[in-house]
XYZ file of C-alpha atoms in Angstrom:
659
model
C 0.058 -0.106 0.177
C 1.980 3.319 -1.062
C -0.039 6.585 0.378
C 1.674 8.975 -0.833
C 0.230 10.793 -3.330
C 3.350 11.092 -5.187
C 3.719 7.177 -5.327
C -0.028 7.003 -6.838
C -1.023 3.611 -8.230
C -0.234 3.888 -12.062
C -1.953 2.211 -14.734
C 0.812 0.770 -16.727
C -0.900 -0.046 -19.890
C 1.207 0.474 -23.066
C -0.902 0.145 -26.168
C 2.165 0.017 -28.552
C 3.935 -3.031 -26.588
C 0.015 -4.902 -26.067
C -0.505 -4.439 -30.038
C 2.545 -6.955 -30.268
C 0.358 -9.808 -28.564
C -0.253 -12.080 -31.123
C -3.433 -13.708 -29.661
C -5.947 -13.427 -27.265
C -4.225 -15.482 -25.333
C -1.145 -13.572 -25.224
C -3.289 -9.895 -24.269
C -4.355 -11.817 -21.372
C -0.901 -12.864 -20.344
C 0.182 -8.784 -20.875
C -1.812 -7.475 -18.414
C -1.823 -10.403 -15.883
C 1.772 -9.392 -16.115
C 0.660 -5.493 -15.275
C -1.032 -6.703 -12.198
C 1.572 -9.411 -10.830
C 4.186 -6.780 -11.218
C 2.595 -4.117 -8.598
C 3.449 -5.678 -5.391
C 0.938 -3.645 -3.705
C -1.745 -5.553 -6.127
C -0.302 -9.233 -5.862
C 1.930 -10.501 -3.963
C 3.215 -13.920 -3.744
C 0.352 -15.616 -5.343
C -2.131 -13.116 -4.044
C -3.913 -12.746 -7.079
C -5.267 -14.558 -10.528
C -7.023 -13.996 -14.047
C -8.716 -15.820 -16.440
C -9.783 -15.482 -20.247
C -12.874 -17.337 -21.855
C -12.590 -18.498 -26.086
C -13.167 -21.306 -27.779
C -11.666 -24.249 -28.920
C -11.814 -27.179 -32.051
C -11.326 -30.802 -30.153
C -9.825 -33.567 -31.719
C -12.783 -33.859 -33.518
C -13.098 -30.629 -35.225
C -16.042 -29.878 -32.419
C -15.608 -25.981 -31.545
C -16.226 -26.219 -27.669
C -16.135 -23.556 -24.695
C -12.846 -23.158 -22.651
C -11.589 -20.668 -20.132
C -7.816 -20.410 -19.376
C -6.753 -20.262 -16.034
C -4.164 -18.792 -14.098
C -2.207 -22.488 -13.322
C -0.743 -23.013 -9.530
C 3.255 -22.340 -9.504
C 3.477 -19.931 -11.788
C 4.398 -15.970 -11.270
C 1.564 -13.487 -12.495
C 4.756 -11.004 -12.802
C 6.437 -13.011 -15.591
C 4.512 -15.549 -17.254
C 3.273 -15.736 -20.283
C 0.784 -17.866 -21.975
C 2.007 -20.852 -20.702
C 1.176 -20.077 -17.450
C -2.231 -20.275 -18.178
C -4.054 -23.746 -18.270
C -7.050 -24.854 -20.611
C -10.075 -25.992 -18.813
C -13.612 -26.966 -20.687
C -15.817 -24.435 -19.721
C -18.898 -26.381 -19.229
C -18.060 -29.079 -16.711
C -17.325 -26.208 -14.410
C -20.658 -24.436 -14.668
C -21.505 -27.269 -13.724
C -19.812 -28.083 -10.484
C -21.572 -24.465 -9.270
C -25.007 -25.720 -9.587
C -23.863 -28.498 -7.025
C -24.836 -27.150 -3.403
C -22.260 -29.229 -2.232
C -18.794 -30.185 -3.423
C -15.957 -31.510 -0.666
C -12.395 -29.946 -1.822
C -10.474 -33.047 -2.689
C -13.082 -33.672 -5.178
C -13.395 -30.200 -6.270
C -9.840 -30.241 -7.420
C -10.185 -33.749 -9.153
C -13.267 -32.408 -10.973
C -11.792 -29.320 -12.249
C -8.835 -31.600 -13.503
C -10.359 -33.514 -15.381
C -11.772 -30.903 -16.988
C -8.114 -29.862 -18.613
C -7.782 -29.839 -21.789
C -4.536 -31.173 -21.330
C -3.832 -33.644 -19.018
C -0.724 -33.159 -18.115
C -0.956 -29.324 -17.142
C -0.742 -27.758 -14.176
C -2.741 -27.289 -11.620
C -5.153 -24.149 -12.243
C -6.389 -21.910 -9.514
C -8.196 -23.176 -6.981
C -10.592 -20.133 -7.846
C -10.762 -21.354 -11.490
C -14.971 -21.912 -10.512
C -15.117 -18.212 -9.297
C -13.562 -17.722 -12.689
C -15.668 -19.442 -14.876
C -18.938 -17.733 -13.438
C -18.012 -14.417 -14.355
C -19.576 -13.974 -17.426
C -17.277 -11.620 -18.826
C -14.202 -12.776 -21.207
C -11.441 -11.106 -19.315
C -11.437 -11.702 -15.429
C -8.873 -10.379 -13.317
C -8.137 -11.230 -9.279
C -6.380 -9.328 -6.794
C -5.036 -9.078 -2.865
C -4.829 -4.998 -3.419
C -2.970 -3.966 -0.345
C -5.118 -0.891 0.180
C -8.655 -2.570 0.109
C -7.156 -5.217 2.342
C -5.977 -2.483 4.808
C -9.618 -0.950 4.597
C -11.412 -4.160 5.123
C -9.427 -4.664 8.318
C -9.590 -1.724 9.583
C -11.623 -0.901 12.627
C -16.187 -0.840 10.644
C -14.001 -1.734 7.700
C -16.835 -3.048 6.152
C -18.936 0.063 6.204
C -15.691 1.870 4.976
C -15.894 0.159 2.129
C -19.827 0.613 0.833
C -19.384 4.212 1.380
C -15.824 4.010 -0.659
C -17.376 2.314 -3.690
C -21.053 2.890 -3.220
C -22.916 1.301 -5.781
C -19.382 0.946 -8.046
C -18.811 -2.602 -6.217
C -20.630 -5.379 -4.351
C -19.068 -5.984 -0.988
C -19.299 -9.714 0.303
C -17.941 -10.966 3.606
C -15.686 -14.029 3.514
C -15.972 -17.154 3.112
C -13.446 -19.690 2.457
C -11.579 -19.879 -0.909
C -12.786 -22.913 -3.388
C -15.761 -23.915 -3.394
C -17.524 -21.995 -0.703
C -16.581 -18.655 -2.457
C -18.190 -20.328 -5.840
C -21.046 -20.921 -4.525
C -21.184 -17.428 -3.104
C -20.016 -15.414 -6.260
C -22.548 -17.464 -8.292
C -25.474 -15.575 -5.650
C -23.518 -12.854 -6.524
C -23.641 -12.902 -10.293
C -27.514 -13.653 -10.305
C -28.407 -11.102 -8.380
C -29.799 -8.223 -9.632
C -27.419 -6.036 -8.275
C -24.483 -7.479 -10.232
C -25.278 -5.201 -13.922
C -24.298 -2.515 -12.324
C -21.059 -2.662 -10.883
C -17.253 -2.974 -11.996
C -16.189 -5.287 -9.579
C -16.814 -7.440 -5.785
C -14.505 -6.724 -2.887
C -14.180 -9.411 -1.108
C -14.286 -8.497 2.698
C -10.412 -9.423 3.949
C -9.483 -11.572 0.772
C -9.447 -9.291 -2.502
C -10.939 -7.679 -5.750
C -12.514 -9.160 -8.601
C -13.082 -7.377 -11.532
C -14.074 -7.994 -15.362
C -14.501 -6.727 -19.212
C -14.882 -8.050 -22.566
C -11.261 -6.990 -23.449
C -8.197 -6.946 -21.557
C -7.257 -3.465 -21.165
C -11.082 -3.103 -19.961
C -10.674 -5.636 -17.100
C -7.005 -4.308 -16.257
C -8.569 -0.383 -16.075
C -10.951 -1.636 -13.317
C -8.894 -3.192 -11.176
C -6.564 0.021 -11.671
C -8.908 2.266 -10.551
C -10.708 0.217 -7.826
C -7.412 -0.442 -6.219
C -6.354 3.190 -6.471
C -9.747 4.711 -5.441
C -8.757 2.923 -2.292
C -5.459 4.254 -1.519
C -6.487 7.983 -2.677
C -9.084 7.133 0.309
C -5.726 5.901 3.047
C -4.087 8.823 1.271
C -6.155 11.291 2.444
C -7.085 9.641 5.657
C -3.903 8.823 7.012
C -1.162 10.280 5.043
C 2.138 9.216 4.549
C 3.709 6.775 7.388
C 6.457 8.273 9.533
C 9.848 6.929 7.952
C 11.124 4.376 10.207
C 15.106 4.278 10.504
C 16.754 0.835 10.472
C 18.106 0.307 13.917
C 21.661 -0.878 14.363
C 20.877 -4.069 15.990
C 23.735 -6.045 17.229
C 24.314 -8.894 14.866
C 25.222 -11.376 17.267
C 21.980 -10.637 18.285
C 20.360 -10.934 15.185
C 22.129 -14.874 14.748
C 21.454 -15.557 18.533
C 17.672 -15.134 17.141
C 17.902 -17.331 14.157
C 20.371 -19.680 15.930
C 16.838 -20.018 18.229
C 13.893 -19.773 15.670
C 16.215 -22.341 14.006
C 16.210 -24.978 16.556
C 12.230 -24.448 17.177
C 12.035 -25.361 13.149
C 13.887 -28.147 13.398
C 15.493 -27.397 10.763
C 18.293 -24.259 9.145
C 16.370 -21.089 8.683
C 17.799 -18.236 6.721
C 16.307 -14.893 8.219
C 16.232 -11.499 6.063
C 15.564 -8.346 6.852
C 11.918 -6.813 6.707
C 11.591 -3.811 7.393
C 11.164 -1.786 10.728
C 8.807 0.197 13.323
C 8.988 3.325 15.064
C 10.405 2.439 18.808
C 6.815 4.472 19.880
C 5.080 2.304 16.906
C 6.150 -0.981 18.813
C 3.825 -1.703 21.145
C 0.903 -0.774 18.782
C 1.526 -2.470 15.976
C 2.499 -6.061 17.884
C -0.848 -5.648 19.452
C -2.635 -5.140 16.454
C -0.741 -8.215 14.773
C -2.272 -10.806 16.927
C -5.928 -10.186 14.931
C -5.178 -11.397 11.735
C -3.138 -11.175 8.496
C -3.657 -9.385 5.658
C -5.524 -11.213 3.836
C -6.086 -15.168 4.620
C -3.435 -16.514 1.951
C -0.503 -14.612 4.361
C -0.751 -17.265 7.054
C 0.144 -19.817 4.666
C 3.339 -17.550 4.567
C 3.634 -15.991 8.216
C 1.883 -18.310 10.318
C -1.455 -16.039 11.921
C 0.352 -14.309 14.086
C 4.928 -12.921 14.798
C 6.987 -13.075 17.446
C 7.581 -10.207 19.559
C 11.097 -10.533 20.917
C 13.052 -8.815 23.898
C 16.350 -9.378 24.583
C 16.357 -12.412 25.817
C 15.210 -14.373 22.838
C 14.559 -17.231 23.900
C 12.127 -15.626 26.712
C 9.639 -14.315 23.283
C 10.456 -17.655 20.906
C 9.110 -19.471 23.912
C 6.526 -17.816 24.686
C 5.403 -17.577 20.544
C 5.824 -21.698 20.227
C 3.282 -21.914 23.868
C 1.129 -19.186 21.759
C 0.849 -21.089 18.646
C 0.570 -24.407 19.850
C -2.404 -23.429 22.335
C -3.921 -21.650 18.789
C -3.694 -25.098 16.954
C -5.182 -26.705 20.243
C -7.651 -24.821 20.005
C -9.046 -26.884 16.533
C -12.083 -28.641 16.055
C -10.879 -30.934 13.343
C -9.698 -34.393 14.618
C -6.041 -35.374 14.603
C -4.428 -32.173 13.245
C -1.389 -32.060 13.537
C 0.731 -29.271 14.098
C 3.462 -27.480 12.192
C 6.766 -26.460 14.350
C 5.910 -23.865 16.696
C 8.236 -21.574 14.968
C 7.956 -17.914 13.800
C 7.934 -16.582 9.993
C 8.661 -13.244 11.227
C 9.875 -11.151 14.119
C 9.214 -7.730 16.182
C 12.456 -6.976 17.404
C 12.867 -4.322 20.431
C 14.738 -2.326 19.087
C 12.035 -1.438 15.664
C 13.984 -4.294 13.711
C 11.932 -6.831 11.739
C 12.885 -9.964 10.155
C 11.561 -12.963 8.493
C 12.321 -16.354 8.396
C 12.220 -19.498 6.282
C 13.908 -22.576 4.872
C 15.163 -21.309 1.690
C 16.058 -18.108 0.483
C 12.958 -18.410 -1.634
C 10.626 -19.074 1.433
C 12.272 -15.801 3.463
C 11.929 -13.659 0.900
C 8.291 -14.166 0.467
C 8.142 -13.748 4.304
C 9.662 -10.846 4.448
C 7.789 -9.126 1.577
C 4.504 -10.454 3.293
C 6.049 -8.947 6.250
C 6.897 -5.715 4.870
C 3.306 -5.317 3.574
C 1.520 -6.161 6.707
C 3.831 -3.375 8.392
C 2.205 -0.960 6.071
C -1.553 -2.021 6.627
C -0.927 -2.608 10.561
C 0.570 0.636 11.122
C -2.244 2.521 8.798
C -5.082 0.510 10.681
C -3.641 2.117 13.997
C -4.432 5.182 12.635
C -7.866 4.272 11.368
C -8.803 2.844 14.735
C -7.923 -0.721 15.064
C -7.212 -3.570 13.399
C -10.213 -6.580 13.008
C -8.801 -9.441 10.777
C -9.884 -12.866 10.427
C -11.092 -14.866 12.917
C -8.467 -17.606 14.348
C -11.006 -20.225 13.714
C -11.064 -19.050 9.761
C -6.843 -18.368 9.797
C -6.511 -22.378 11.122
C -8.775 -23.028 8.560
C -7.003 -22.223 6.072
C -2.897 -22.441 7.449
C -4.040 -26.592 7.719
C -6.592 -26.880 4.523
C -5.444 -29.724 2.734
C -5.148 -27.859 -0.666
C -2.493 -25.125 0.801
C -0.327 -27.630 2.770
C -0.008 -29.237 -0.701
C 1.762 -25.995 -2.467
C 3.721 -26.576 0.259
C 4.673 -29.979 -0.169
C 4.936 -30.189 -3.675
C 7.864 -28.333 -3.110
C 10.313 -31.464 -2.897
C 12.501 -32.319 -0.383
C 15.314 -29.593 0.136
C 18.967 -29.819 -0.624
C 21.503 -31.153 1.907
C 22.021 -27.423 2.641
C 19.537 -25.024 2.831
C 18.666 -22.878 4.592
C 22.624 -23.210 5.858
C 24.666 -19.640 5.815
C 28.538 -20.205 4.458
C 31.367 -17.774 3.879
C 34.726 -18.653 1.775
C 37.423 -16.008 1.636
C 39.883 -16.110 -1.772
C 37.045 -16.994 -3.079
C 37.499 -14.910 -6.556
C 39.082 -17.822 -8.148
C 40.564 -21.381 -7.868
C 39.742 -23.915 -5.012
C 38.386 -20.678 -3.319
C 35.800 -20.365 -5.846
C 35.409 -24.148 -6.577
C 34.055 -24.080 -3.204
C 31.746 -21.742 -3.515
C 30.178 -23.250 -6.168
C 29.748 -26.232 -4.491
C 28.557 -24.973 -1.352
C 25.611 -23.229 -3.584
C 24.927 -25.984 -5.257
C 24.181 -28.354 -2.400
C 21.210 -25.187 -1.174
C 23.265 -23.212 0.916
C 23.758 -19.702 0.796
C 27.068 -18.326 0.188
C 29.089 -15.426 0.458
C 32.365 -15.428 -0.946
C 35.262 -12.657 0.688
C 38.594 -11.533 -1.401
C 40.634 -8.512 -1.427
C 40.013 -8.970 -5.542
C 36.980 -7.128 -6.833
C 36.340 -10.325 -9.327
C 34.517 -11.933 -6.597
C 31.407 -9.869 -7.288
C 31.955 -10.864 -10.768
C 30.599 -14.668 -10.252
C 29.360 -13.813 -7.088
C 26.710 -11.329 -8.170
C 23.257 -12.249 -6.888
C 21.434 -12.456 -4.122
C 21.626 -15.795 -1.894
C 25.298 -16.120 -3.971
C 27.334 -12.826 -2.831
C 30.776 -11.224 -3.778
C 32.307 -9.145 -0.831
C 35.440 -7.182 -1.336
C 37.406 -7.226 1.830
C 40.808 -6.423 2.784
C 41.373 -10.127 5.183
C 44.523 -9.171 6.705
C 42.442 -6.491 8.064
C 40.718 -7.760 11.465
C 38.333 -4.544 10.610
C 37.284 -5.087 7.446
C 36.676 -8.971 8.178
C 34.069 -7.652 11.067
C 32.512 -5.619 8.670
C 32.137 -8.188 6.551
C 31.167 -11.030 8.478
C 28.687 -7.910 9.980
C 27.097 -7.761 6.778
C 26.292 -11.138 6.210
C 24.418 -12.036 8.997
C 22.368 -8.940 8.971
C 21.262 -9.662 5.561
C 21.041 -13.645 6.157
C 20.809 -14.297 9.916
C 24.045 -16.097 10.688
C 27.005 -18.285 9.911
C 26.923 -21.426 9.828
C 29.977 -22.773 7.280
C 33.385 -20.700 7.313
C 35.472 -22.190 4.450
C 39.400 -20.175 4.956
C 40.651 -20.612 2.240
C 42.815 -17.183 1.361
C 46.429 -17.844 0.268
C 49.410 -16.656 -1.712
C 52.315 -18.924 -2.714
C 56.040 -16.809 -3.589
C 58.520 -19.174 -5.080
C 61.938 -19.688 -5.689
C 63.861 -18.413 -2.200
C 66.050 -20.230 -0.157
C 66.214 -19.537 3.639
C 69.183 -17.799 3.168
C 68.000 -15.496 0.532
C 64.495 -15.190 1.292
C 63.827 -11.107 1.939
C 61.967 -10.296 5.408
C 59.185 -8.803 2.993
C 58.458 -12.210 0.755
C 58.020 -13.798 5.056
C 55.810 -11.347 6.276
C 53.508 -10.720 3.847
C 53.201 -14.682 3.291
C 52.405 -15.621 6.945
C 50.638 -12.241 7.431
C 48.176 -13.577 4.293
C 48.146 -17.736 5.034
C 48.286 -17.840 9.195
C 47.234 -14.216 10.447
C 44.526 -13.477 8.471
C 42.476 -16.962 8.812
C 43.763 -16.079 12.723
C 40.914 -13.221 12.632
C 39.059 -14.266 10.659
C 37.668 -17.360 12.788
C 37.733 -14.835 15.541
C 35.531 -12.371 14.124
C 33.463 -16.261 12.867
C 33.418 -17.056 16.174
C 30.718 -15.064 17.699
C 28.352 -15.929 15.406
C 29.328 -19.774 14.395
C 28.280 -20.623 18.141
C 24.215 -20.181 16.944
C 24.719 -21.892 13.827
C 23.144 -24.630 13.289
C 25.729 -28.112 13.169
C 28.511 -25.408 12.551
C 31.437 -25.556 10.551
C 35.028 -24.780 9.618
C 37.151 -26.154 7.211
C 41.244 -24.810 6.502
C 42.440 -25.139 2.849
C 46.053 -26.340 4.411
C 48.424 -27.919 1.831
C 50.418 -30.974 1.329
C 53.707 -28.958 2.083
C 52.755 -29.502 5.930
C 53.647 -33.075 5.842
C 55.937 -33.086 3.081
C 57.631 -29.922 2.647
C 59.893 -28.385 -0.219
C 62.828 -26.790 -0.501
C 62.595 -23.108 -1.959
C 58.991 -22.459 0.000
C 59.846 -22.105 3.482
C 57.049 -19.473 4.109
C 54.526 -21.076 2.099
C 55.511 -24.265 4.367
C 55.970 -22.328 7.670
C 52.317 -20.535 7.098
C 50.440 -24.090 6.218
C 52.384 -25.473 9.235
C 51.133 -23.080 11.376
C 47.398 -23.011 10.046
C 47.107 -26.567 10.592
C 48.100 -26.180 14.472
C 45.776 -23.468 14.305
C 43.192 -25.534 13.052
C 43.817 -28.115 15.828
C 43.754 -25.971 18.738
C 40.649 -24.445 17.684
C 39.153 -27.976 17.068
C 40.050 -28.284 20.537
C 38.497 -25.118 22.033
C 34.845 -24.948 20.130
C 34.132 -29.201 20.219
C 32.121 -28.325 23.520
C 30.161 -25.658 21.555
C 29.544 -28.228 19.202
C 31.745 -26.530 16.196
C 34.048 -29.166 14.362
C 37.164 -27.917 12.885
C 38.611 -29.751 9.937
C 42.075 -29.295 7.115
C 41.975 -30.104 3.918
C 45.801 -30.487 2.430
C 45.511 -30.198 -1.575
C 48.797 -30.509 -3.855
C 49.384 -29.726 -7.566
C 46.029 -28.097 -8.374
C 46.498 -26.487 -11.527
C 43.121 -25.314 -12.593
C 43.974 -22.356 -10.410
C 45.483 -18.403 -11.153
C 48.855 -19.301 -9.689
C 49.540 -21.472 -12.381
C 50.110 -19.740 -15.738
C 50.820 -22.381 -18.632
C 54.186 -20.534 -18.890
C 54.587 -21.761 -15.014
C 53.532 -25.479 -16.018
C 56.182 -25.643 -19.473
C 58.795 -24.120 -16.814
C 58.124 -26.713 -13.246
C 57.323 -29.665 -16.545
C 60.997 -29.239 -17.717
C 62.396 -28.949 -14.267
C 61.487 -32.474 -13.816
C 61.932 -33.674 -17.212
C 58.596 -34.296 -18.169
C 55.441 -33.365 -20.430
C 53.255 -30.864 -18.793
C 50.517 -34.154 -19.138
C 52.580 -36.266 -16.603
C 53.536 -33.387 -14.701
C 49.652 -32.269 -14.017
C 49.513 -36.192 -13.079
C 52.732 -36.878 -10.915
C 50.999 -38.356 -7.458
C 50.491 -42.254 -6.794
C 47.198 -42.843 -8.783
C 48.340 -40.810 -11.848
C 45.024 -38.614 -11.986
C 45.370 -34.824 -12.207
C 43.697 -32.708 -8.887
C 41.202 -30.009 -9.618
C 39.875 -27.585 -7.426
C 36.697 -29.313 -7.817
C 37.623 -32.729 -6.546
C 38.952 -30.200 -2.950
C 35.846 -28.458 -3.215
C 33.986 -31.648 -2.907
C 36.100 -32.761 0.115
C 35.367 -29.683 1.440
C 31.560 -29.963 1.492
C 31.526 -33.668 2.531
C 33.098 -32.164 5.761
C 30.058 -29.866 6.404
C 26.744 -30.809 4.892
C 26.452 -33.263 7.462
C 28.774 -36.292 5.949
C 31.180 -36.426 8.383
C 29.088 -34.795 11.853
C 31.310 -36.346 14.074
C 34.710 -35.280 12.666
C 36.984 -32.834 13.652
C 40.159 -31.851 14.176
C 40.917 -34.065 11.058
C 43.373 -33.221 8.048
C 42.174 -34.854 4.808
C 44.683 -34.805 1.815
C 42.879 -34.696 -1.556
C 46.408 -35.209 -3.779
C 46.001 -38.031 -5.637
C 48.149 -40.207 -2.935
C 51.946 -38.729 -2.186
C 54.552 -41.341 -0.786
C 56.335 -38.583 1.423
C 53.379 -38.298 2.994
C 51.996 -41.996 2.948
């Protein structure tokens, strides 16, 4: 909901762009995208659209058809592939029934598909079929819903829309809604209105053209926002609190333990201090729209300085809410919150994947605006907990969550990889991402942000010999994603060719600063976050030189030996906190920037072998790659070795000097 006049809802119809549509269904997809792109109209599944027409079947018989937005598609991005074609007469016949169970309704709508393999149509397919216009649009507009949920919301909606829209009380989506809409459409009033507003649910508009239906939707939604702008005006800006990152990590860890799995936590807005109490109270009285209970549960956690107290209170309240159900055999969901209001006004969302946490955050931001606005209108009166619980535990909605499948092993985990711009660090980052983790790479080389350049796979430029820059980078990671579970400490340099007698102090000092001291600084700054992580793990990238040093590499060998000893001491110190600390010792990993073709040729000539022979000079006669090292690292952090700590794992193809 956008209340300032200068940010009022805009009609985004572009006649030139619309003229590019090759068919009515393409035009339907175009106007659907206009609706879906506006989060104040549609937020994460909170809307659908349809088109009526006709097609010839396999026998050449023309039959009436409705194309309905399919479940699982993003209304703001989809094309014609996002619609499922259904035979229209069976849907209209279903609406004539007095009763129909939800499973039977779903089955009958599936039977109406023209393509048996097409995606399931929206649960509101029958409703769309009933509206006697070619184009039908449905949104969950924030402005309309805010008014509907505010004190005396029904009366206000009637006042605002007068005879232009029919205002219907809330009923559960699905067949109940279809029966309610059928009665409304058959009433004498229907011919004179432009829209139907479902209290606490959303808006339906229609037209014989795509533009007519879209224009009506924009006008209805804008009318609500204009009314709010006049009555309430712009909300005071809430500054972003400087929440202690350790407190963020601690809260996320506690939420994860309640959930029984690692959860990501994203920033989801903030509240002025003088509004925290009122918003916290209003948040207990229903969600912005019923669908939001699926994403965010019926209410948030309210957290003071001790997160365990606030979360225990939430868990008890949520379990009591579920226990009040009259449905026999209801299996409660885990009693963890999907969003929380902190004592300093910060608000955070929680989800098992980045996508789910992002949905929760977006819903939370919209909810906060609505609650703050409703507070200025006298209060909030959302749906009853019975209605919310019926939808939260509705088998059709639960099926949507179950259909997302088994998450990857590192889903919800947060990993930091140092030296991630190239080579082993880059391979580790990619491997961890492939296993489902959120990964942040740290490197002094700015190229780290060339390949780690999106949410959940992000590069940060930092000088890793600077504890100040390390602390800032880790604080950013925690603020962005909620905590830290995995640390891969990989950064390193190699200065070759100098015997001990000839080695300069600069080479010695710089090598130890990067290869040893920087790792201590990184670990030191990471431990306060790791102790709140889920199955937290640290892996240091050592070297074969620890066990089998080579002449001319004193600084490198000593630094890696010191790093290994640091790993062993850290394993002893951190085991009591459940943090595993291990080392991987690679050798002759040539697919890194350290090894240029010229350097390989030079080294091969020194040994009197070809480059191919030089690259496989190990007992297995196999080349070792960065990916081989990354697989070993991943195994140490993905639960494969949950009881292994203080270990040194060679990834060198077998070396007789080591063995």
